Coordinates of C-alpha atoms in Angstrom, one line a residue:
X1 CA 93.2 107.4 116.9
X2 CA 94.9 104.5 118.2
X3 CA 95.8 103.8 121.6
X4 CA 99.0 105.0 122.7
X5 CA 101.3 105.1 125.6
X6 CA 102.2 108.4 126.8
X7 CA 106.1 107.7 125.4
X8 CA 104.3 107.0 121.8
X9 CA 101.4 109.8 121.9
X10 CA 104.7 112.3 122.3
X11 CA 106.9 111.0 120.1
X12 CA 103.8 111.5 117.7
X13 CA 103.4 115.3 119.0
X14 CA 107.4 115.5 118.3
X15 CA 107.3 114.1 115.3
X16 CA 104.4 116.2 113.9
X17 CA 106.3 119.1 115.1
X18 CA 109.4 119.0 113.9
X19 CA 107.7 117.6 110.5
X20 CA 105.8 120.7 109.7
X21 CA 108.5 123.2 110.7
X22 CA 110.9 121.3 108.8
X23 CA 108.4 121.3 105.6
X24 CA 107.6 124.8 105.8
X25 CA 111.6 125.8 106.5
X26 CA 112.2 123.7 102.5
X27 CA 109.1 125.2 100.7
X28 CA 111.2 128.7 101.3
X29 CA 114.1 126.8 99.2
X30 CA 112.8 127.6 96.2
X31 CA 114.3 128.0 92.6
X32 CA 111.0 129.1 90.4
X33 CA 109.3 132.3 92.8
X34 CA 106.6 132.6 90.0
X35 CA 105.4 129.2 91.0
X36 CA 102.8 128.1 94.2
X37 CA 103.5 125.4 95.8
X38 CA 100.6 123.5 94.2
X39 CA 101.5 123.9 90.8
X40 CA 105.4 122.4 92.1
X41 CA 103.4 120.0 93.8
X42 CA 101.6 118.8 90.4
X43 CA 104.5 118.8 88.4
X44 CA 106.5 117.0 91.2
X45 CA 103.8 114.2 90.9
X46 CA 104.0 114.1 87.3
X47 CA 107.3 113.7 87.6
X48 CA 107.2 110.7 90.1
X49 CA 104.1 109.0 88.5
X50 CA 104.4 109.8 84.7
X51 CA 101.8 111.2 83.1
X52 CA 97.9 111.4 84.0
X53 CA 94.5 112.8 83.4
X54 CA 93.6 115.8 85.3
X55 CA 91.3 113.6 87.2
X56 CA 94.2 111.8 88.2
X57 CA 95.9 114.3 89.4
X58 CA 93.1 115.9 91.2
X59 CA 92.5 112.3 93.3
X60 CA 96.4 112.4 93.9
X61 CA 96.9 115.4 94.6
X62 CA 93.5 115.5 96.7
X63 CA 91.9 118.5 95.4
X64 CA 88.5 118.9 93.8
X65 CA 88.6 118.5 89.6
X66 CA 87.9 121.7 88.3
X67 CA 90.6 123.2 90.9
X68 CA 93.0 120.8 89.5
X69 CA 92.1 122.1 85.5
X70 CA 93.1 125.7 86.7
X71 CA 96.5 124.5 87.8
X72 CA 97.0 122.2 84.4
X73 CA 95.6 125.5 82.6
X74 CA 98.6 127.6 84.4
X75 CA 100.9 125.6 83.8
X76 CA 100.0 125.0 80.5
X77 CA 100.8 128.8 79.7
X78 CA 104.1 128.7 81.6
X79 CA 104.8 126.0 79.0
X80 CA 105.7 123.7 81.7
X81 CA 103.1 121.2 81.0
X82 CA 101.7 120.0 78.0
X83 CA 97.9 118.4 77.2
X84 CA 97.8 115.5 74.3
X85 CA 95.0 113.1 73.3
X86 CA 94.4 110.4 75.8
X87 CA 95.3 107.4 73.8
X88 CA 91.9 105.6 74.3
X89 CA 89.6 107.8 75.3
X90 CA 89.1 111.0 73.1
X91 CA 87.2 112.5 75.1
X92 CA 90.1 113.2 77.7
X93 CA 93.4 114.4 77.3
X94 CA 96.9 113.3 79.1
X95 CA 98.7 115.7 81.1
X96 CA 102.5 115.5 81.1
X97 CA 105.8 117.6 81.9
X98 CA 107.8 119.6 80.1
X99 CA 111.9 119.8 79.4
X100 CA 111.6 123.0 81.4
X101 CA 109.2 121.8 84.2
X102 CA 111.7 118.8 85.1
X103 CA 114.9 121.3 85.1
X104 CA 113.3 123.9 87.4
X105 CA 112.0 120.0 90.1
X106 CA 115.8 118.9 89.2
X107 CA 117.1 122.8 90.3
X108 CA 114.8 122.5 93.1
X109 CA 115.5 118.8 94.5
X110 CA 119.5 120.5 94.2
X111 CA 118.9 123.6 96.3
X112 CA 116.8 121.9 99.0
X113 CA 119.4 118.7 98.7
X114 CA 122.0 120.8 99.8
X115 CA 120.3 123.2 102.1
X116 CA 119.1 120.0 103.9
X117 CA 123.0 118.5 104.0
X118 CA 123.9 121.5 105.6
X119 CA 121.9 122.0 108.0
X120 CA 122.4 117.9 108.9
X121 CA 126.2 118.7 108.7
X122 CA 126.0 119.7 112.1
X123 CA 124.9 115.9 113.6
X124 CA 127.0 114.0 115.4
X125 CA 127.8 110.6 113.8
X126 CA 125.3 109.0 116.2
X127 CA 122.3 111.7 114.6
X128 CA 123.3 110.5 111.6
X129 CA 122.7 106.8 112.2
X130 CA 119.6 107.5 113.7
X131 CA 118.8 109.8 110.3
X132 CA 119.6 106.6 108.3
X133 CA 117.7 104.7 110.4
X134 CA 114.6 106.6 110.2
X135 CA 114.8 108.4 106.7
X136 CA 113.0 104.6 105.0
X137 CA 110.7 104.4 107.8
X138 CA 109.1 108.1 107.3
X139 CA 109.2 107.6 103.4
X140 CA 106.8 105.0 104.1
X141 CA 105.0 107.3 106.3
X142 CA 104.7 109.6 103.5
X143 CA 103.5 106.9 101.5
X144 CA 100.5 105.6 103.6

């Protein structure tokens, strides 16, 4: 870890905080109970990135290979996923969302989209511009 001044190495603690209570307080947001929140994760991805090999998925979604056919395999059979040829290498295949799986992330992004304005509805305008403010700089957070 870095060096960091004793205003930075709390604003770290702070942040981690109210990160991971704020995360845990959206998982419970749900639309689709009869999903975990790794198989929402993996379609989310798909989603985002288009489609992928299992491996693929596995690296990004960092867990180990054969964990990551399981989840394809599951949501295979809820029919929100489907497997096709890999165009140039037969010996894999492509994994790649369904109709249904983007309906239940775009359900999903709503409900937690609107429990999250909500709960900001409270700020004061001066929150808000500090939201604004900070909202690009921890989607590049996320991205690191």
């Amino acid at each position: 870890m870095p060096e960091l001044s004793e205003r930075d190495a709390a604003c770290i603690s702070t942040l981690r905080s109210a990160v991971m209570r704020l995360s845990r307080r959206l998982k419970n947001q749900r639309v689709e109970e009869s999903l975990s929140p790794t198989e929402m994760s993996v379609l989310a991805t798909l989603a985002r990135c288009g489609s992928a090999t299992p491996g693929e998925l596995a690296r990004r979604e960092h867990v180990q290979p054969p964990s990551m056919t399981r989840i394809v395999a599951m949501l295979e059979e809820k029919q929100l996923v489907r497997r096709e040829p890999h165009p140039e290498d037969r010996r894999q295949v492509v994994v790649s969302s369904t109709e249904q799986a983007e309906a239940i992330l775009d359900q999903s992004r709503a409900k937690r989209d609107a429990w999250l304005a909500d709960l900001a509805s409270g700020l004061t305008e001066e929150e808000w511009a500090v939201l604004r403010a900070a909202a690009p700089v921890l989607e590049r957070l996320a991205q690191l």
